[in-house]
Amino acid sequence: MKYLQVALNVPANQTFTYANVPAGKRVAQEEKAQNELIPQKRARKVDSFEAQVGCRAEVMFGNKKATGIITAVFDELPKDLGFDAKKIRKILRVLDESPLLTKELLDLGRWLSDFYLCPIGEVLCAMIPGAKKGGEAGIFSSVDADSFEGKNTLSPEQAQAVESIAGGVGAGGSAASEKPCLYHYLYGATGSGKTEVFLSAAQKVLERGQGVLYLVPEIGLTPQVVGAVTRRFGNTAAILHSALTPAQKLGEWKRIVQKEARVVIGARSAVFAPIPDLGLIIIDEEHDSSYKSSNSPRYHARQVAMRRASKLKIPLVMGSATPSVEAWKAMSEGQFAVHRLTKRLSGGRMPIIAAIDLSRQKIDGSISPALEDEIRRTLAEKRQAILFLNRRGFNHVFRCNSCGFESKCKNCSVPMTYHKAQNRLVCHYCSYSVEPFRVCPQCGSVDIGYSGFGTEFIESEVKSKFPNARSLRLDTDAVTKKGELEEKIAAFKKGEYDILLGTQMIAKGLNFPSLKLVGVILADTSLHLPDFRAAEKTFSLITQVAGRAGRFFPDGKVLVQTYSPNNPAVYCACHSLTKEFYEQELSTRKLLNFPPYSRLLRLVFRSMVQSDAEAFADDAYKILSQELEALQAKHLSYSKETEILGPSECPLSKINSNYRSQILLRGQSIALLQKLAASLIYGYRAKAGVYIEVDVDPVSLL
């Protein structure tokens, strides 16, 4: 009899022991009987494969069926088993003929579990597609292998970057004998040819017989990058993204394992792709916050990619026109090999950027007279314009002018947004909606109105001010069908529309030959959030969306509407003062002791009962304080610099009917912060109905 260790997707930081079922043996008699009642070709296959580490196993956990990952196979039970061996149950079956997780990925999963303080079962189950069975054809069967595109001619800057990345030359070095640098950064303005460097480096790695992993922030936001990869590499490309069904994902996963696909492109979770002989990892738009998971395990794809590259001793290349502040500091300190691209290669040049101070404007709507005039000139020249606002809906806040009442979601501590097309007030956090108020629900006054505006409002204003222009809105409300985003972007690129307006969907990864004007409707939407990254996000968004203009012609123009023209993030973005912004932001972060000059670990305590969340946060503070004092008494390194901030109400104090309090651990050693947090989450049990969320190196404090 063989025994198995199985990791299950349950909130317990342990694996579970089961007895093996020999391959080919039928499972429960009731399943046999059920199969006999079903026509033969529809009968569910219940044969069990050979048990191997990295395969999925179906087991009974309590009185329910569960699927887990086999982490160990052994012939004898350990002497210190800790429970009666008679209680060990047999597995129902092994679901995979060959392992889905390699030894490398299992080791990576154990590191993830330790680093992000997440149960091993949750980690391993998050790493693989969640399907009962797979084998469907890859989703790129329609891509003709003959569509492979040869190498493009590279500029000297591009060629040098490709040689350094794929050839293994170290930072600042040129000799092959020098110690190679594993981490590379491709830094250049939007439109400077970063994608071609990535693809050419990938080609070199493929020619050596190795695989390539290409990460993008969100598949839906970068269709042109995906198109470039599939055109270049044809059927050897696989794409992993959330729009695939679990069975389709598993089909792609097996293509990758079997070496049918050698280039894998995908969003955050693709960082776990089981690519044999992996030789290069690419992270496009490295700065993007969507690389950080908002659900457990709360991993950052950049950290995971760096771990894989380090263990495999292969190059990792990151790229962006607006690096994260952490990356900029690492670049300036020589931790990354930096490759700079200084020229736009499609005949364009960096656009002229001008700020419009809204505090000095009389505006009827959201479009200032200066922006309106520029749009009219652009349309008269038969050119295209983009209008950007990172806020959906028609109006942002319902307000009573008599008593000051504002409509907030009953489940969340955020204002509800009016959506004209639906004629509903909608919460963008939990999707709760109500009909618009005709009178104030608090005082009965009819002196009510709306303030603020979203993309739906801009669409209405554009149609009113430019009735002959063909306008197109792109946001998550307007794009609801599979493939719709790609179709609409392609239509705008062909010139079927004159004005494109939308949210961050249109801010990056898109190239439009006829585009002349970009208008940022309100640059301040993210600027005043209670988050230490607010300035960084604002600078990045303005720079990225401005980068859509002037890619093919030297007359691109960007108008940025703002109430804060002298704010460093807005001012530096409008005047292309990239180095100055990062230096000032780093100086501020150092003064306030925020990353990258410290490490953070965030603990969120949530409950449907506000007093319970607050009480456990208070208890947690006492426990953590005692643990920290004990560590300081031992003179443990970095313990004196470690702080416990809080407890306090989260900036978004209520989401989905859960009240939220938080504690921030801050210090120089992430290992020390993890040790403190582990003593709390593994050593103490919360009251029923109270949950703790652990976020190591958070990217948002909202």
XYZ file of C-alpha atoms in Angstrom:
702
model
C 0.000 0.000 0.000
C 1.289 3.421 -0.996
C 0.343 6.631 0.774
C -0.025 10.144 -0.556
C 0.291 13.649 0.835
C -2.431 15.778 -0.739
C -2.660 19.598 -0.546
C -6.295 20.750 -0.544
C -7.722 24.201 -1.171
C -8.784 24.738 2.444
C -7.732 27.370 5.022
C -5.325 25.019 6.810
C -1.561 25.285 6.431
C -0.954 21.549 6.074
C -1.273 18.607 3.713
C -3.458 15.543 4.300
C -2.571 11.839 4.224
C -4.540 9.439 2.015
C -4.080 5.845 0.896
C -3.485 5.267 -2.791
C -5.843 3.500 -5.204
C -3.954 1.362 -7.784
C -4.143 2.639 -11.353
C -7.126 1.336 -13.333
C -9.174 0.409 -10.275
C -12.792 1.561 -10.337
C -14.002 3.974 -7.676
C -17.202 3.988 -5.638
C -19.869 1.468 -6.645
C -22.518 4.170 -6.903
C -20.479 5.884 -9.634
C -20.341 2.615 -11.546
C -24.092 2.276 -11.284
C -24.606 5.841 -12.475
C -22.362 5.269 -15.480
C -24.317 2.163 -16.471
C -27.465 4.304 -16.693
C -25.805 6.820 -19.047
C -25.316 6.170 -22.784
C -21.816 4.816 -23.390
C -20.380 7.833 -25.210
C -21.575 10.206 -22.476
C -20.446 8.031 -19.555
C -18.082 9.771 -17.165
C -14.658 8.196 -17.121
C -13.754 7.167 -13.570
C -10.520 5.205 -14.070
C -7.682 6.340 -11.853
C -4.220 7.064 -13.269
C -0.919 6.257 -11.595
C -0.305 8.455 -8.560
C 2.573 10.872 -9.195
C 3.795 13.986 -7.412
C 2.283 17.034 -9.141
C -0.906 15.280 -10.300
C -4.386 16.119 -9.064
C -6.264 13.651 -6.890
C -9.980 13.481 -6.117
C -10.629 12.672 -2.449
C -13.322 12.804 0.188
C -12.700 15.624 2.651
C -15.274 15.400 5.408
C -18.480 14.485 3.622
C -17.633 16.315 0.383
C -15.548 15.563 -2.673
C -12.493 17.742 -3.131
C -9.639 18.002 -5.616
C -6.090 18.478 -4.384
C -2.478 18.254 -5.520
C -0.284 15.249 -4.662
C 2.858 16.614 -3.001
C 4.467 13.326 -1.887
C 4.175 9.567 -2.482
C 5.639 7.132 0.080
C 5.533 3.405 0.895
C 5.301 3.568 4.682
C 3.639 5.876 7.138
C 5.944 7.908 9.387
C 6.253 6.681 12.972
C 5.210 10.073 14.355
C 1.977 10.135 12.363
C 0.073 11.902 15.145
C -3.267 10.151 14.558
C -4.738 6.639 14.198
C -3.674 5.127 10.857
C -7.078 3.411 10.618
C -8.633 6.804 9.967
C -6.733 7.198 6.686
C -9.128 7.161 3.755
C -8.448 6.024 0.211
C -8.372 8.542 -2.568
C -11.165 8.279 -5.121
C -8.890 8.595 -8.153
C -5.936 10.375 -9.737
C -7.139 12.805 -12.396
C -4.000 13.275 -14.503
C -1.941 10.858 -16.551
C 1.149 13.042 -16.099
C 2.009 15.753 -13.541
C 0.611 19.255 -14.033
C 3.121 20.751 -11.582
C 6.827 20.106 -12.030
C 9.289 19.857 -9.161
C 10.308 23.449 -9.915
C 6.713 24.661 -9.599
C 6.086 22.640 -6.431
C 9.183 24.200 -4.865
C 7.959 27.600 -6.048
C 4.575 26.890 -4.431
C 6.224 26.107 -1.088
C 8.159 29.385 -1.287
C 4.936 31.268 -2.125
C 3.194 29.687 0.855
C 5.980 30.756 3.223
C 6.516 34.233 1.742
C 2.869 35.276 1.408
C 1.697 33.426 4.562
C -0.901 31.451 2.637
C -1.886 27.754 3.075
C 0.017 25.486 0.692
C -3.219 24.001 -0.686
C -4.564 27.440 -1.626
C -1.291 28.267 -3.361
C -0.967 25.056 -5.392
C -4.624 25.058 -6.427
C -4.277 28.686 -7.558
C -1.295 27.751 -9.719
C -3.109 25.317 -12.017
C -6.324 25.515 -14.090
C -9.360 24.317 -12.146
C -10.902 21.757 -14.503
C -12.078 18.200 -13.931
C -10.725 17.009 -17.241
C -9.090 18.584 -20.234
C -7.603 17.831 -23.589
C -9.506 20.318 -25.733
C -7.630 21.709 -28.717
C -5.550 24.801 -28.074
C -7.387 28.047 -28.628
C -4.965 29.054 -31.353
C -5.801 26.254 -33.759
C -7.049 29.009 -36.085
C -3.612 30.649 -36.210
C -1.804 29.510 -39.343
C 1.780 28.493 -38.770
C 2.593 30.207 -42.079
C 1.716 33.549 -40.423
C 5.138 33.482 -38.755
C 6.845 36.806 -39.301
C 10.587 37.008 -39.725
C 12.857 39.249 -37.715
C 12.374 42.949 -38.218
C 15.280 45.307 -38.732
C 16.430 46.551 -35.341
C 17.836 49.958 -34.499
C 21.320 49.970 -32.930
C 19.751 50.556 -29.477
C 17.345 47.668 -29.941
C 20.012 45.306 -31.285
C 22.311 46.031 -28.348
C 19.481 45.396 -25.883
C 18.545 42.084 -27.562
C 22.141 40.876 -27.538
C 22.590 41.776 -23.875
C 19.305 40.144 -22.786
C 19.431 36.976 -24.864
C 23.228 36.754 -24.929
C 23.642 37.007 -21.168
C 25.885 40.085 -21.034
C 25.889 41.776 -17.643
C 24.977 45.301 -16.675
C 27.248 47.764 -18.370
C 29.433 44.953 -19.703
C 30.270 43.802 -23.192
C 32.452 40.779 -22.702
C 30.917 37.321 -22.539
C 33.338 36.462 -19.736
C 31.736 38.982 -17.421
C 29.265 37.676 -14.879
C 25.843 37.904 -16.536
C 23.088 39.954 -14.931
C 19.809 38.062 -14.587
C 17.557 41.106 -14.203
C 17.230 43.518 -17.121
C 15.131 46.648 -17.552
C 14.086 47.958 -20.958
C 13.333 51.617 -20.395
C 12.067 53.851 -23.150
C 9.293 56.242 -24.066
C 6.005 54.925 -25.410
C 6.440 53.971 -29.065
C 10.201 53.425 -28.822
C 10.069 49.768 -29.871
C 10.130 47.800 -26.612
C 7.818 45.075 -27.970
C 10.177 44.357 -30.888
C 13.078 43.943 -28.447
C 11.024 41.479 -26.403
C 10.063 39.477 -29.503
C 13.586 39.438 -30.962
C 15.063 38.296 -27.635
C 12.379 35.606 -27.456
C 13.292 34.464 -30.970
C 16.933 34.011 -29.982
C 15.937 31.983 -26.926
C 13.619 29.786 -29.013
C 16.423 29.118 -31.467
C 18.406 27.656 -28.555
C 15.550 25.219 -27.891
C 14.337 27.000 -24.741
C 10.873 28.294 -23.825
C 9.692 31.857 -23.230
C 7.199 33.337 -20.767
C 5.741 36.724 -21.775
C 3.615 38.478 -19.127
C 1.287 41.387 -19.882
C -0.832 43.268 -17.300
C -4.242 42.255 -18.662
C -4.837 40.316 -21.873
C -7.885 42.439 -22.713
C -5.890 45.680 -22.498
C -3.051 44.608 -24.775
C -4.614 42.963 -27.866
C -1.972 44.406 -30.174
C 0.845 42.850 -28.128
C -0.970 39.504 -28.163
C -1.472 39.859 -31.917
C 2.226 40.591 -32.453
C 3.246 37.478 -30.475
C 0.843 35.155 -32.295
C 1.770 36.553 -35.722
C 5.461 36.145 -34.972
C 5.363 32.677 -33.422
C 2.179 31.096 -34.844
C 1.039 27.755 -33.403
C 3.944 27.578 -31.009
C 2.275 30.364 -28.976
C -0.194 29.653 -26.173
C -2.276 32.262 -24.391
C -3.512 31.917 -20.819
C -6.189 34.349 -19.674
C -9.384 34.603 -17.646
C -11.755 34.436 -20.631
C -10.876 30.765 -21.209
C -13.006 28.075 -19.614
C -11.227 25.892 -17.042
C -11.151 23.028 -19.556
C -9.620 25.293 -22.235
C -6.994 26.490 -19.764
C -6.154 22.890 -18.925
C -5.878 22.118 -22.639
C -3.397 24.975 -23.093
C -1.548 23.874 -19.936
C -1.047 20.387 -21.383
C 0.142 21.815 -24.722
C 2.778 23.717 -22.746
C 3.876 20.663 -20.725
C 4.147 18.569 -23.907
C 6.274 21.265 -25.639
C 3.650 21.896 -28.320
C 3.650 25.534 -27.200
C 7.024 27.154 -26.508
C 5.989 30.797 -26.074
C 3.390 31.468 -23.383
C 1.742 34.873 -23.174
C -0.625 35.674 -20.367
C -1.621 37.897 -17.488
C -0.622 37.563 -13.822
C -1.378 33.846 -13.233
C 0.581 32.821 -16.352
C 3.714 33.322 -14.238
C 3.075 29.721 -13.078
C 3.091 28.255 -16.612
C 4.923 24.865 -16.612
C 7.278 25.685 -19.505
C 9.938 22.976 -19.957
C 13.476 24.364 -20.359
C 12.342 27.911 -19.607
C 14.977 30.311 -20.937
C 13.517 33.834 -20.687
C 10.824 35.690 -18.721
C 9.413 38.994 -20.012
C 7.278 41.391 -17.954
C 5.715 44.090 -20.124
C 4.420 47.266 -18.389
C 6.192 46.219 -15.198
C 4.690 49.138 -13.242
C 1.098 47.948 -13.604
C -0.695 47.212 -10.312
C -2.724 44.364 -11.860
C 0.366 42.157 -11.501
C -0.524 42.032 -7.806
C -3.287 39.581 -6.859
C -6.103 41.055 -4.767
C -7.213 37.615 -3.538
C -5.388 34.938 -1.568
C -2.651 34.069 -2.347
C -1.839 37.796 -2.681
C 1.299 37.330 -4.749
C 3.011 39.819 -7.032
C 3.891 38.326 -10.434
C 7.084 40.402 -10.528
C 8.343 38.846 -7.281
C 7.394 35.360 -8.456
C 9.108 35.914 -11.821
C 12.262 37.140 -10.084
C 12.232 34.035 -7.907
C 11.863 31.712 -10.934
C 14.589 33.523 -12.869
C 16.948 33.417 -9.899
C 16.430 29.698 -9.269
C 16.709 28.765 -12.954
C 19.540 31.276 -13.578
C 17.801 32.686 -16.649
C 17.289 36.323 -17.703
C 14.221 38.265 -16.659
C 13.537 41.427 -18.663
C 11.062 44.034 -17.471
C 9.951 47.021 -19.473
C 7.936 50.218 -19.153
C 7.904 53.888 -20.067
C 6.935 54.572 -16.438
C 8.787 52.124 -14.159
C 7.521 51.498 -10.655
C 9.314 53.577 -8.044
C 10.893 50.375 -6.689
C 12.227 49.504 -10.152
C 13.563 53.034 -10.718
C 15.537 52.845 -7.467
C 16.901 49.407 -8.387
C 17.890 50.722 -11.837
C 19.668 53.746 -10.365
C 21.573 51.535 -7.908
C 22.753 49.106 -10.607
C 20.666 46.143 -9.448
C 19.205 45.818 -12.969
C 20.990 45.982 -16.316
C 19.327 49.007 -17.926
C 18.735 49.246 -21.681
C 17.462 52.645 -22.849
C 15.473 53.284 -26.019
C 15.492 56.994 -26.836
C 13.781 57.287 -30.229
C 10.317 56.701 -31.658
C 10.752 54.416 -34.654
C 7.508 54.905 -36.638
C 8.199 58.412 -37.877
C 6.699 60.144 -34.863
C 8.081 62.097 -31.967
C 7.006 62.768 -28.409
C 3.813 64.859 -28.419
C 3.422 68.406 -27.153
C 1.771 68.226 -23.706
C -0.069 71.184 -22.182
C -1.971 71.482 -18.897
C -5.351 73.220 -18.684
C -6.011 74.694 -15.227
C -9.706 73.955 -14.626
C -9.824 76.325 -11.653
C -9.436 79.206 -14.140
C -11.912 77.891 -16.707
C -15.640 78.375 -17.109
C -16.788 74.950 -18.220
C -20.214 73.835 -19.338
C -19.781 70.108 -18.829
C -16.472 68.248 -18.680
C -14.727 69.530 -21.828
C -12.979 72.904 -21.499
C -13.153 75.477 -24.339
C -9.465 74.917 -25.138
C -9.932 71.155 -25.457
C -13.138 71.626 -27.446
C -11.359 73.902 -29.950
C -8.506 71.410 -30.352
C -10.960 68.559 -30.955
C -12.661 70.613 -33.688
C -9.305 71.295 -35.385
C -8.404 67.609 -35.205
C -11.718 66.564 -36.769
C -11.356 69.194 -39.497
C -8.020 67.620 -40.433
C -9.727 64.195 -40.691
C -7.598 62.954 -37.775
C -8.612 61.099 -34.609
C -8.837 62.012 -30.921
C -8.844 60.079 -27.641
C -10.562 61.372 -24.489
C -9.509 59.638 -21.282
C -11.139 59.541 -17.845
C -10.541 56.741 -15.372
C -14.091 56.797 -14.022
C -17.120 54.930 -15.343
C -20.776 55.945 -15.326
C -22.650 59.204 -15.992
C -22.486 61.110 -12.701
C -20.360 60.180 -9.736
C -22.275 61.450 -6.678
C -25.962 62.020 -5.875
C -26.336 64.884 -3.377
C -29.130 66.755 -1.594
C -28.499 70.504 -1.624
C -30.759 71.002 1.434
C -29.316 68.588 3.992
C -26.087 67.401 2.333
C -27.152 63.744 2.020
C -24.984 61.698 -0.382
C -26.023 58.330 -1.788
C -23.689 55.663 -0.478
C -23.959 51.937 -1.078
C -25.710 50.070 1.736
C -22.986 47.377 1.561
C -19.915 49.571 1.020
C -18.669 52.907 2.339
C -18.420 54.416 -1.159
C -20.689 56.728 -3.193
C -22.946 55.145 -5.783
C -22.523 56.156 -9.432
C -25.436 57.103 -11.676
C -25.540 55.097 -14.936
C -27.846 56.797 -17.407
C -28.140 53.844 -19.816
C -29.436 51.619 -17.002
C -31.155 54.494 -15.148
C -29.692 53.085 -11.922
C -27.385 54.141 -9.122
C -24.684 51.452 -9.050
C -21.931 50.533 -6.583
C -18.688 49.749 -8.446
C -17.448 47.537 -5.599
C -20.328 45.109 -4.967
C -22.660 45.914 -7.942
C -25.604 46.770 -5.671
C -27.988 49.121 -7.505
C -31.149 51.146 -6.862
C -33.421 53.402 -8.873
C -32.453 57.110 -8.837
C -34.045 59.196 -6.097
C -36.753 61.714 -7.023
C -36.595 63.329 -3.592
C -33.986 63.227 -0.854
C -34.545 59.999 1.160
C -33.301 61.776 4.305
C -35.199 65.088 4.365
C -37.679 64.809 1.488
C -36.297 67.846 -0.356
C -36.617 68.045 -4.128
C -33.517 70.265 -4.299
C -31.343 67.356 -5.356
C -28.739 66.824 -8.051
C -25.639 65.037 -9.222
C -21.988 66.040 -9.259
C -18.891 64.611 -10.825
C -18.869 62.816 -14.155
C -17.794 59.578 -15.799
C -17.215 58.230 -19.286
C -20.943 57.906 -19.959
C -21.356 61.641 -19.263
C -18.466 62.463 -21.615
C -20.042 60.320 -24.333
C -23.277 62.305 -24.054
C -21.377 65.608 -24.128
C -19.312 64.571 -27.158
C -22.446 63.645 -29.096
C -23.980 66.994 -28.184
C -20.942 69.165 -29.036
C -19.738 67.154 -32.036
C -22.910 65.706 -33.605
C -21.209 64.785 -36.878
C -18.293 62.950 -35.255
C -18.377 59.180 -34.938
C -17.647 58.436 -31.276
C -16.850 55.168 -29.507
C -16.826 54.512 -25.735
C -14.676 51.752 -24.239
C -15.053 50.779 -20.589
C -16.251 47.687 -18.734
C -19.878 48.840 -19.067
C -19.648 49.256 -22.841
C -17.648 46.070 -23.500
C -19.637 43.036 -22.384
C -19.173 40.366 -25.074
C -16.201 38.159 -25.832
C -14.057 39.661 -28.576
C -15.944 42.976 -28.498
C -12.960 44.975 -27.228
C -10.682 43.742 -30.008
C -13.362 44.433 -32.650
C -13.941 48.015 -31.480
C -10.233 48.808 -31.207
C -9.690 47.431 -34.714
C -12.582 49.559 -36.001
C -11.050 52.716 -34.482
C -7.662 51.833 -35.950
C -9.264 51.495 -39.421
C -10.730 54.990 -39.085
C -14.358 53.949 -38.633
C -14.593 56.263 -35.606
C -13.280 59.782 -35.021
C -13.292 60.025 -31.207
C -12.446 57.233 -28.773
C -13.287 57.815 -25.128
C -12.805 55.517 -22.199
C -11.014 54.425 -19.052
C -7.591 52.789 -18.598
C -8.607 50.281 -21.281
C -7.344 52.854 -23.801
C -4.345 54.088 -21.819
C -1.697 51.585 -22.886
C -0.567 49.058 -25.447
C -2.449 50.637 -28.367
C -1.114 52.230 -31.568
C -3.317 54.303 -33.886
C -1.716 55.781 -37.050
C -4.302 58.577 -37.509
C -4.397 59.683 -33.886
C -3.369 63.292 -33.318
C -4.991 64.454 -30.067
C -5.263 62.979 -26.583
C -7.401 64.759 -23.994
C -7.157 63.820 -20.312
C -10.533 64.961 -18.972
C -9.511 65.027 -15.299
C -5.989 64.127 -14.256
C -6.820 64.358 -10.542
C -9.060 61.276 -10.153
C -6.338 59.172 -8.511
C -4.209 62.004 -7.151
C -5.888 62.599 -3.795
C -6.539 59.005 -2.753
C -5.324 58.143 0.779
C -2.539 55.937 -0.560
C 1.210 56.578 -0.642
C 1.303 55.434 -4.298
C -1.285 58.015 -5.463
C 1.295 60.339 -7.078
C 3.075 57.441 -8.784
C -0.199 56.121 -10.265
C -1.234 59.589 -11.452
C 2.109 60.261 -13.157
C 2.041 56.849 -14.813
C -1.518 57.154 -16.139
C -0.978 60.620 -17.627
C 2.307 59.571 -19.243
C 0.896 56.316 -20.603
C -2.244 57.791 -22.136
C -0.258 60.737 -23.523
C 1.990 58.191 -25.195
C -0.823 57.204 -27.570
C -0.308 60.501 -29.468
C 2.453 61.285 -31.960
C 3.496 57.693 -32.610
C 3.427 57.933 -36.420
C 3.430 61.691 -37.105
C 5.440 64.506 -35.474
C 2.363 66.639 -34.656
C 0.822 64.784 -31.715
C -0.760 66.895 -28.992
C -1.947 66.139 -25.464
C -4.157 68.396 -23.328
C -4.367 67.542 -19.631
C -7.276 69.062 -17.687
C -6.530 69.391 -13.984
C -7.289 71.367 -10.829
C -3.709 70.708 -9.649
C -1.357 71.824 -12.460
C 1.495 72.451 -10.006
C 1.260 69.097 -8.244
C 4.601 67.334 -8.903
C 2.959 64.250 -10.449
C 0.867 66.315 -12.886
C 3.528 68.967 -13.571
C 6.298 66.445 -14.272
C 4.037 64.327 -16.506
C 2.993 67.397 -18.521
C 6.586 68.624 -18.920
C 8.162 65.178 -19.556
C 10.292 65.533 -16.417
C 10.554 61.818 -15.734
C 13.837 61.792 -13.846
C 12.791 64.805 -11.767
C 9.512 63.113 -10.771
C 11.194 59.915 -9.589
C 13.859 61.784 -7.666
C 11.242 63.883 -5.886
C 8.985 60.888 -5.212
C 11.900 58.874 -3.829
C 12.860 61.786 -1.598
C 9.295 61.941 -0.239
C 9.148 58.177 0.298
C 12.473 58.237 2.149
C 11.300 61.078 4.389
C 8.075 59.207 5.235
C 9.811 55.802 5.431
C 7.609 54.153 2.812
C 8.691 51.589 0.179
C 11.204 51.228 -1.348
C 12.907 52.490 1.835
C 10.958 50.085 4.022
C 8.863 46.946 3.692
C 5.157 46.737 4.554
C 2.838 43.946 5.605
C -0.862 44.740 5.840
C -3.350 42.911 8.056
C -7.039 43.553 7.393
C -9.650 42.396 9.914
C -13.153 42.135 8.452
C -16.523 41.116 9.815
C -20.184 41.814 9.165
C -20.295 43.030 12.781
C -18.315 46.264 13.082
C -17.511 45.859 16.781
C -16.109 42.349 16.171
C -13.718 43.575 13.466
C -12.559 46.459 15.659
C -12.210 44.283 18.774
C -10.066 41.673 17.055
C -7.897 44.388 15.499
C -7.329 45.764 19.026
C -6.496 42.274 20.341
C -4.174 41.673 17.383
C -2.311 44.885 18.172
C -1.683 43.694 21.746
C -0.508 40.274 20.542
C 1.800 41.755 17.912
C 3.199 44.282 20.387
C 4.068 41.510 22.839
C 5.719 39.464 20.090
C 7.716 42.480 18.894
C 8.864 43.305 22.432
C 10.060 39.706 22.834
C 12.033 39.939 19.590
C 13.532 43.274 20.617
C 14.542 41.799 23.971
C 16.523 39.171 22.031
C 18.191 42.008 20.079
C 17.045 40.406 16.830
C 18.394 42.262 13.819
C 16.133 45.061 12.528
C 13.616 44.583 15.366
C 14.290 48.093 16.745
C 13.295 49.678 13.413
C 10.056 47.684 13.156
C 6.778 49.539 13.744
C 3.150 48.545 14.264
C 0.853 51.186 12.733
C -2.764 51.077 13.822
C -5.219 49.617 14.353
C -7.346 51.972 12.288
C -10.368 51.933 10.051
C -9.505 51.095 6.428
C -9.917 54.042 4.007
C -12.717 51.968 2.443
C -14.161 50.996 5.792
C -16.942 48.771 4.470
C -17.029 46.560 1.369
C -19.615 43.913 0.549
C -21.289 44.299 3.972
C -17.976 43.652 5.742
C -16.562 46.267 8.125
C -12.783 46.569 7.819
C -9.990 47.582 10.197
C -6.284 47.327 9.469
C -2.830 47.144 11.007
C 0.336 47.937 9.062
C 3.646 46.339 9.983
C 6.590 48.385 8.739
C 10.305 47.691 8.942
C 13.549 46.958 7.110
C 13.278 43.157 7.213
C 10.344 41.472 5.476
C 11.299 38.207 7.211
C 10.769 39.864 10.599
C 7.367 41.234 9.536
C 6.384 37.775 8.269
C 7.475 36.246 11.569
C 5.271 38.682 13.484
C 2.260 38.125 11.241
C 2.706 34.336 11.336
C 2.653 34.377 15.139
C -0.776 35.995 14.922
C -2.474 34.104 12.094
C -1.140 30.656 13.027
C -1.014 31.087 16.800
C -4.382 32.640 17.586
C -7.908 31.866 16.491
C -10.218 34.689 15.515
C -13.790 34.880 16.734
C -16.309 33.178 14.443
C -17.265 35.515 11.630
C -14.029 37.533 11.780
C -11.477 37.042 9.002
C -7.857 38.143 8.633
C -6.439 39.088 5.245
C -2.645 39.102 4.967
C -1.007 41.208 2.260
C 2.794 41.104 2.032
C 4.231 44.105 0.148
C 0.812 45.658 -0.604
C 0.464 47.904 -3.663
C -2.676 49.600 -2.328
C -3.716 50.580 1.178
C -7.381 51.283 0.373
